[in-house]
PDB file of C-alpha atoms in Angstrom:
ATOM      1  CA  MET X   1      76.854-151.981 -53.544  1.00 89.00           C
ATOM      2  CA  ASN X   2      75.010-153.953 -50.822  1.00 90.00           C
ATOM      3  CA  ILE X   3      72.416-151.877 -48.998  1.00 90.00           C
ATOM      4  CA  PHE X   4      70.811-153.419 -45.816  1.00 89.00           C
ATOM      5  CA  TYR X   5      67.500-152.030 -44.443  1.00 86.00           C
ATOM      6  CA  ASP X   6      66.431-153.395 -41.029  1.00 84.00           C
ATOM      7  CA  GLY X   7      62.729-153.236 -41.609  1.00 78.00           C
ATOM      8  CA  VAL X   8      61.894-152.499 -37.944  1.00 79.00           C
ATOM      9  CA  ILE X   9      59.321-149.864 -38.879  1.00 80.00           C
ATOM     10  CA  PHE X  10      57.052-152.438 -40.679  1.00 75.00           C
ATOM     11  CA  ASN X  11      56.478-154.263 -37.384  1.00 70.00           C
ATOM     12  CA  LEU X  12      55.905-151.162 -35.375  1.00 74.00           C
ATOM     13  CA  HIS X  13      53.319-149.571 -37.594  1.00 74.00           C
ATOM     14  CA  GLU X  14      51.221-151.122 -40.297  1.00 71.00           C
ATOM     15  CA  TYR X  15      50.927-147.845 -42.191  1.00 74.00           C
ATOM     16  CA  GLY X  16      52.406-144.423 -42.047  1.00 81.00           C
ATOM     17  CA  GLY X  17      54.729-141.842 -43.602  1.00 85.00           C
ATOM     18  CA  ILE X  18      57.873-143.593 -42.499  1.00 87.00           C
ATOM     19  CA  ASN X  19      56.626-146.917 -43.886  1.00 82.00           C
ATOM     20  CA  ARG X  20      55.819-145.195 -47.206  1.00 83.00           C
ATOM     21  CA  TYR X  21      59.190-143.482 -47.311  1.00 85.00           C
ATOM     22  CA  PHE X  22      61.083-146.785 -46.986  1.00 83.00           C
ATOM     23  CA  MET X  23      58.741-148.645 -49.337  1.00 81.00           C
ATOM     24  CA  GLU X  24      59.394-145.945 -52.000  1.00 83.00           C
ATOM     25  CA  LEU X  25      63.107-145.942 -51.337  1.00 84.00           C
ATOM     26  CA  VAL X  26      63.502-149.669 -51.519  1.00 81.00           C
ATOM     27  CA  ASP X  27      61.407-149.792 -54.701  1.00 79.00           C
ATOM     28  CA  LYS X  28      63.411-147.036 -56.474  1.00 82.00           C
ATOM     29  CA  ILE X  29      66.819-148.239 -55.342  1.00 83.00           C
ATOM     30  CA  SER X  30      66.151-151.822 -56.353  1.00 79.00           C
ATOM     31  CA  ASN X  31      65.915-150.564 -60.008  1.00 82.00           C
ATOM     32  CA  PHE X  32      69.648-149.721 -60.003  1.00 84.00           C
ATOM     33  CA  GLU X  33      71.698-152.535 -61.422  1.00 84.00           C
ATOM     34  CA  ASP X  34      74.710-152.037 -59.090  1.00 87.00           C
ATOM     35  CA  ALA X  35      72.506-151.860 -56.009  1.00 85.00           C
ATOM     36  CA  ASN X  36      71.847-155.126 -54.116  1.00 84.00           C
ATOM     37  CA  LEU X  37      69.152-154.597 -51.544  1.00 82.00           C
ATOM     38  CA  LEU X  38      68.215-156.616 -48.558  1.00 80.00           C
ATOM     39  CA  LEU X  39      65.161-155.586 -46.544  1.00 77.00           C
ATOM     40  CA  PHE X  40      65.190-157.607 -43.371  1.00 75.00           C
ATOM     41  CA  ARG X  41      61.863-157.791 -41.510  1.00 67.00           C
ATOM     42  CA  PHE X  42      59.541-159.924 -39.436  1.00 58.00           C
ATOM     43  CA  PRO X  43      56.347-160.914 -41.110  1.00 56.00           C
ATOM     44  CA  SER X  44      53.521-158.984 -39.390  1.00 51.00           C
ATOM     45  CA  LEU X  45      50.212-160.512 -38.546  1.00 43.00           C
ATOM     46  CA  PHE X  46      48.626-157.528 -40.254  1.00 43.00           C
ATOM     47  CA  ASP X  47      50.821-157.627 -43.368  1.00 50.00           C
ATOM     48  CA  LYS X  48      48.332-157.661 -46.292  1.00 50.00           C
ATOM     49  CA  LYS X  49      50.650-156.089 -48.782  1.00 49.00           C
ATOM     50  CA  LYS X  50      53.530-158.473 -48.653  1.00 49.00           C
ATOM     51  CA  ASN X  51      54.696-158.050 -52.295  1.00 43.00           C
ATOM     52  CA  ILE X  52      54.693-154.232 -52.237  1.00 42.00           C
ATOM     53  CA  ILE X  53      57.533-154.154 -49.791  1.00 47.00           C
ATOM     54  CA  SER X  54      60.289-155.440 -52.022  1.00 46.00           C
ATOM     55  CA  LYS X  55      61.320-157.898 -54.628  1.00 49.00           C
ATOM     56  CA  LYS X  56      64.431-158.301 -52.625  1.00 50.00           C
ATOM     57  CA  SER X  57      63.058-158.930 -49.220  1.00 51.00           C
ATOM     58  CA  ILE X  58      64.032-161.478 -46.656  1.00 52.00           C
ATOM     59  CA  GLU X  59      61.682-162.215 -43.863  1.00 50.00           C
ATOM     60  CA  PHE X  60      62.598-163.816 -40.537  1.00 48.00           C
ATOM     61  CA  PRO X  61      60.615-166.953 -40.205  1.00 44.00           C
ATOM     62  CA  ILE X  62      59.340-166.400 -36.689  1.00 44.00           C
ATOM     63  CA  ARG X  63      55.949-164.849 -36.081  1.00 47.00           C
ATOM     64  CA  ILE X  64      55.776-162.418 -33.242  1.00 47.00           C
ATOM     65  CA  PRO X  65      52.195-161.343 -32.552  1.00 50.00           C
ATOM     66  CA  ARG X  66      51.326-157.726 -31.892  1.00 51.00           C
ATOM     67  CA  ILE X  67      50.232-157.216 -28.357  1.00 49.00           C
ATOM     68  CA  LYS X  68      48.766-154.050 -26.897  1.00 55.00           C
ATOM     69  CA  GLY X  69      51.696-152.133 -25.438  1.00 54.00           C
ATOM     70  CA  ILE X  70      54.160-154.152 -27.447  1.00 51.00           C
ATOM     71  CA  PRO X  71      56.371-155.361 -24.549  1.00 52.00           C
ATOM     72  CA  ARG X  72      57.205-158.622 -26.171  1.00 53.00           C
ATOM     73  CA  LEU X  73      58.056-157.039 -29.511  1.00 54.00           C
ATOM     74  CA  LYS X  74      60.437-154.640 -27.776  1.00 53.00           C
ATOM     75  CA  LYS X  75      62.209-157.384 -26.011  1.00 56.00           C
ATOM     76  CA  TYR X  76      62.699-159.256 -29.271  1.00 59.00           C
ATOM     77  CA  LEU X  77      63.809-156.156 -31.077  1.00 58.00           C
ATOM     78  CA  THR X  78      66.486-155.605 -28.543  1.00 59.00           C
ATOM     79  CA  GLU X  79      67.761-159.201 -29.055  1.00 63.00           C
ATOM     80  CA  ILE X  80      67.730-158.723 -32.845  1.00 61.00           C
ATOM     81  CA  ASP X  81      69.779-155.533 -32.459  1.00 62.00           C
ATOM     82  CA  LYS X  82      72.380-157.401 -30.497  1.00 68.00           C
ATOM     83  CA  ILE X  83      72.617-160.814 -32.211  1.00 76.00           C
ATOM     84  CA  ILE X  84      70.688-161.256 -35.386  1.00 76.00           C
ATOM     85  CA  LEU X  85      71.045-157.984 -37.245  1.00 79.00           C
ATOM     86  CA  PRO X  86      74.781-157.761 -36.947  1.00 83.00           C
ATOM     87  CA  ARG X  87      75.120-161.329 -38.344  1.00 83.00           C
ATOM     88  CA  MET X  88      72.736-160.548 -41.220  1.00 83.00           C
ATOM     89  CA  VAL X  89      74.702-157.376 -42.087  1.00 86.00           C
ATOM     90  CA  ARG X  90      77.952-159.264 -42.116  1.00 86.00           C
ATOM     91  CA  ASN X  91      76.521-162.259 -44.045  1.00 85.00           C
ATOM     92  CA  PHE X  92      75.119-159.885 -46.759  1.00 86.00           C
ATOM     93  CA  ASN X  93      78.523-158.097 -46.931  1.00 89.00           C
ATOM     94  CA  SER X  94      76.656-154.811 -46.434  1.00 91.00           C
ATOM     95  CA  ASP X  95      78.325-151.605 -47.537  1.00 94.00           C
ATOM     96  CA  ILE X  96      75.563-149.533 -46.113  1.00 94.00           C
ATOM     97  CA  TYR X  97      73.161-150.201 -43.182  1.00 94.00           C
ATOM     98  CA  HIS X  98      70.102-148.012 -43.220  1.00 93.00           C
ATOM     99  CA  THR X  99      67.919-148.261 -40.214  1.00 91.00           C
ATOM    100  CA  THR X 100      64.229-147.791 -40.654  1.00 89.00           C
ATOM    101  CA  TYR X 101      63.549-146.704 -37.142  1.00 89.00           C
ATOM    102  CA  TYR X 102      66.330-145.766 -34.758  1.00 89.00           C
ATOM    103  CA  ARG X 103      68.140-149.138 -34.414  1.00 86.00           C
ATOM    104  CA  ILE X 104      71.851-149.328 -35.054  1.00 87.00           C
ATOM    105  CA  PRO X 105      73.801-152.298 -33.900  1.00 83.00           C
ATOM    106  CA  GLN X 106      77.123-151.168 -32.456  1.00 78.00           C
ATOM    107  CA  ASN X 107      79.310-153.979 -33.912  1.00 83.00           C
ATOM    108  CA  ILE X 108      78.912-153.650 -37.712  1.00 89.00           C
ATOM    109  CA  LYS X 109      81.418-152.437 -40.199  1.00 91.00           C
ATOM    110  CA  ALA X 110      78.956-151.185 -42.856  1.00 94.00           C
ATOM    111  CA  SER X 111      78.440-147.312 -43.082  1.00 95.00           C
ATOM    112  CA  LYS X 112      75.502-146.495 -40.890  1.00 96.00           C
ATOM    113  CA  VAL X 113      72.772-144.247 -42.165  1.00 96.00           C
ATOM    114  CA  ILE X 114      69.744-142.902 -40.330  1.00 96.00           C
ATOM    115  CA  THR X 115      66.852-140.819 -41.547  1.00 96.00           C
ATOM    116  CA  VAL X 116      65.475-138.271 -39.001  1.00 96.00           C
ATOM    117  CA  TYR X 117      62.117-136.906 -39.711  1.00 94.00           C
ATOM    118  CA  ASP X 118      61.674-134.436 -36.744  1.00 93.00           C
ATOM    119  CA  MET X 119      62.680-133.935 -33.144  1.00 93.00           C
ATOM    120  CA  ILE X 120      59.170-133.638 -31.773  1.00 89.00           C
ATOM    121  CA  HIS X 121      59.906-136.077 -28.932  1.00 86.00           C
ATOM    122  CA  GLU X 122      62.929-134.060 -27.804  1.00 88.00           C
ATOM    123  CA  LYS X 123      60.957-130.804 -27.851  1.00 85.00           C
ATOM    124  CA  PHE X 124      57.661-131.761 -26.387  1.00 87.00           C
ATOM    125  CA  LEU X 125      57.741-135.361 -25.030  1.00 80.00           C
ATOM    126  CA  ARG X 126      60.824-135.406 -22.762  1.00 73.00           C
ATOM    127  CA  HIS X 127      59.187-137.988 -20.447  1.00 74.00           C
ATOM    128  CA  GLU X 128      59.981-140.732 -23.030  1.00 76.00           C
ATOM    129  CA  LYS X 129      63.567-140.908 -21.839  1.00 82.00           C
ATOM    130  CA  ARG X 130      64.249-144.466 -23.036  1.00 81.00           C
ATOM    131  CA  PHE X 131      63.187-143.592 -26.600  1.00 84.00           C
ATOM    132  CA  LEU X 132      65.053-140.376 -26.519  1.00 89.00           C
ATOM    133  CA  GLN X 133      68.316-142.025 -25.385  1.00 90.00           C
ATOM    134  CA  GLN X 134      67.959-144.750 -28.034  1.00 88.00           C
ATOM    135  CA  LYS X 135      67.296-142.159 -30.759  1.00 93.00           C
ATOM    136  CA  ALA X 136      70.244-139.963 -29.689  1.00 95.00           C
ATOM    137  CA  MET X 137      72.530-143.004 -29.527  1.00 94.00           C
ATOM    138  CA  CYS X 138      71.562-144.043 -33.133  1.00 94.00           C
ATOM    139  CA  ILE X 139      72.125-140.513 -34.391  1.00 96.00           C
ATOM    140  CA  LYS X 140      75.586-140.429 -32.755  1.00 96.00           C
ATOM    141  CA  LEU X 141      76.500-143.908 -34.134  1.00 94.00           C
ATOM    142  CA  ALA X 142      75.354-143.112 -37.729  1.00 96.00           C
ATOM    143  CA  ASP X 143      78.092-142.201 -40.139  1.00 97.00           C
ATOM    144  CA  LYS X 144      75.522-140.170 -42.122  1.00 97.00           C
ATOM    145  CA  VAL X 145      72.302-138.483 -40.858  1.00 97.00           C
ATOM    146  CA  ILE X 146      69.540-137.675 -43.451  1.00 97.00           C
ATOM    147  CA  ALA X 147      67.382-134.774 -42.242  1.00 97.00           C
ATOM    148  CA  ILE X 148      64.152-134.299 -44.116  1.00 94.00           C
ATOM    149  CA  SER X 149      64.384-130.451 -43.843  1.00 96.00           C
ATOM    150  CA  GLU X 150      66.506-127.588 -42.753  1.00 97.00           C
ATOM    151  CA  SER X 151      64.365-127.248 -39.670  1.00 96.00           C
ATOM    152  CA  THR X 152      65.034-130.802 -38.755  1.00 96.00           C
ATOM    153  CA  LYS X 153      68.692-130.283 -39.250  1.00 97.00           C
ATOM    154  CA  ARG X 154      68.749-127.336 -36.862  1.00 97.00           C
ATOM    155  CA  ASP X 155      66.768-129.324 -34.221  1.00 96.00           C
ATOM    156  CA  ILE X 156      69.202-132.233 -34.406  1.00 97.00           C
ATOM    157  CA  LEU X 157      72.170-129.896 -33.860  1.00 97.00           C
ATOM    158  CA  GLU X 158      70.281-128.208 -31.007  1.00 95.00           C
ATOM    159  CA  TYR X 159      69.442-131.500 -29.213  1.00 94.00           C
ATOM    160  CA  ILE X 160      72.261-133.869 -30.041  1.00 95.00           C
ATOM    161  CA  ASP X 161      75.937-133.112 -30.042  1.00 95.00           C
ATOM    162  CA  ILE X 162      77.197-134.245 -33.531  1.00 97.00           C
ATOM    163  CA  PRO X 163      79.130-132.521 -36.176  1.00 97.00           C
ATOM    164  CA  GLU X 164      77.119-130.449 -38.684  1.00 97.00           C
ATOM    165  CA  GLU X 165      78.873-132.149 -41.688  1.00 97.00           C
ATOM    166  CA  LYS X 166      77.475-135.465 -40.709  1.00 97.00           C
ATOM    167  CA  ILE X 167      73.923-134.241 -41.637  1.00 98.00           C
ATOM    168  CA  THR X 168      72.634-134.185 -45.256  1.00 97.00           C
ATOM    169  CA  ILE X 169      69.293-132.599 -46.055  1.00 96.00           C
ATOM    170  CA  THR X 170      67.126-134.685 -48.362  1.00 92.00           C
ATOM    171  CA  TYR X 171      63.667-133.320 -48.778  1.00 91.00           C
ATOM    172  CA  LEU X 172      60.717-135.782 -49.064  1.00 84.00           C
ATOM    173  CA  ALA X 173      58.959-135.983 -52.473  1.00 75.00           C
ATOM    174  CA  ALA X 174      55.902-137.508 -53.896  1.00 68.00           C
ATOM    175  CA  ASN X 175      56.323-140.747 -55.762  1.00 66.00           C
ATOM    176  CA  SER X 176      55.512-140.995 -59.473  1.00 62.00           C
ATOM    177  CA  LEU X 177      51.957-139.866 -59.765  1.00 55.00           C
ATOM    178  CA  ASN X 178      49.888-139.567 -62.946  1.00 52.00           C
ATOM    179  CA  THR X 179      49.563-135.891 -62.385  1.00 50.00           C
ATOM    180  CA  ASN X 180      47.172-135.241 -65.318  1.00 52.00           C
ATOM    181  CA  HIS X 181      44.688-137.660 -63.891  1.00 50.00           C
ATOM    182  CA  TYR X 182      45.176-136.331 -60.361  1.00 48.00           C
ATOM    183  CA  PHE X 183      44.559-132.599 -61.328  1.00 48.00           C
ATOM    184  CA  LYS X 184      41.550-133.553 -63.520  1.00 48.00           C
ATOM    185  CA  SER X 185      39.873-135.611 -60.888  1.00 47.00           C
ATOM    186  CA  THR X 186      40.481-133.245 -57.915  1.00 47.00           C
ATOM    187  CA  ILE X 187      40.479-129.739 -59.458  1.00 47.00           C
ATOM    188  CA  CYS X 188      38.319-129.900 -62.513  1.00 44.00           C
TER     189      CYS X 188
END
């Protein structure tokens, strides 16, 4: 099975929960023999942990510097959505396309998956109309929506008109920690 991750989140944020989620997901799935993974991403100027991302990572060879307000990056990401990502998904013969941050090209045949963490923007930041439209469109285009909680699932159904069966709840979990060391060092 060929699984394609777009890697957009790694250029929008250097660190964060979503980055960590995808780093762990890519790392764990890459251990399955029948899973061929492609994490497509632009190299970031701030990327100090290149080898952590994936053993099976392809980087696009153009450097796009981060600029305050990120207008150039948004322009490039729009072009990537329309031109480069669909080609890469087709060339990799992707069975699954999993967006890392609300980007789903419309003209791909792979099954489209999106993970939704919350609906905070829809509840409290309604003035961000462009982002809200993009997020809603991606959720509607997805073949499968992963919600990280029952609450997130309810919120998706409240704010976006999609069938309930399209949503699967998959709770977030900690990675493999040495729990004996953790508990001894923090509690004892």
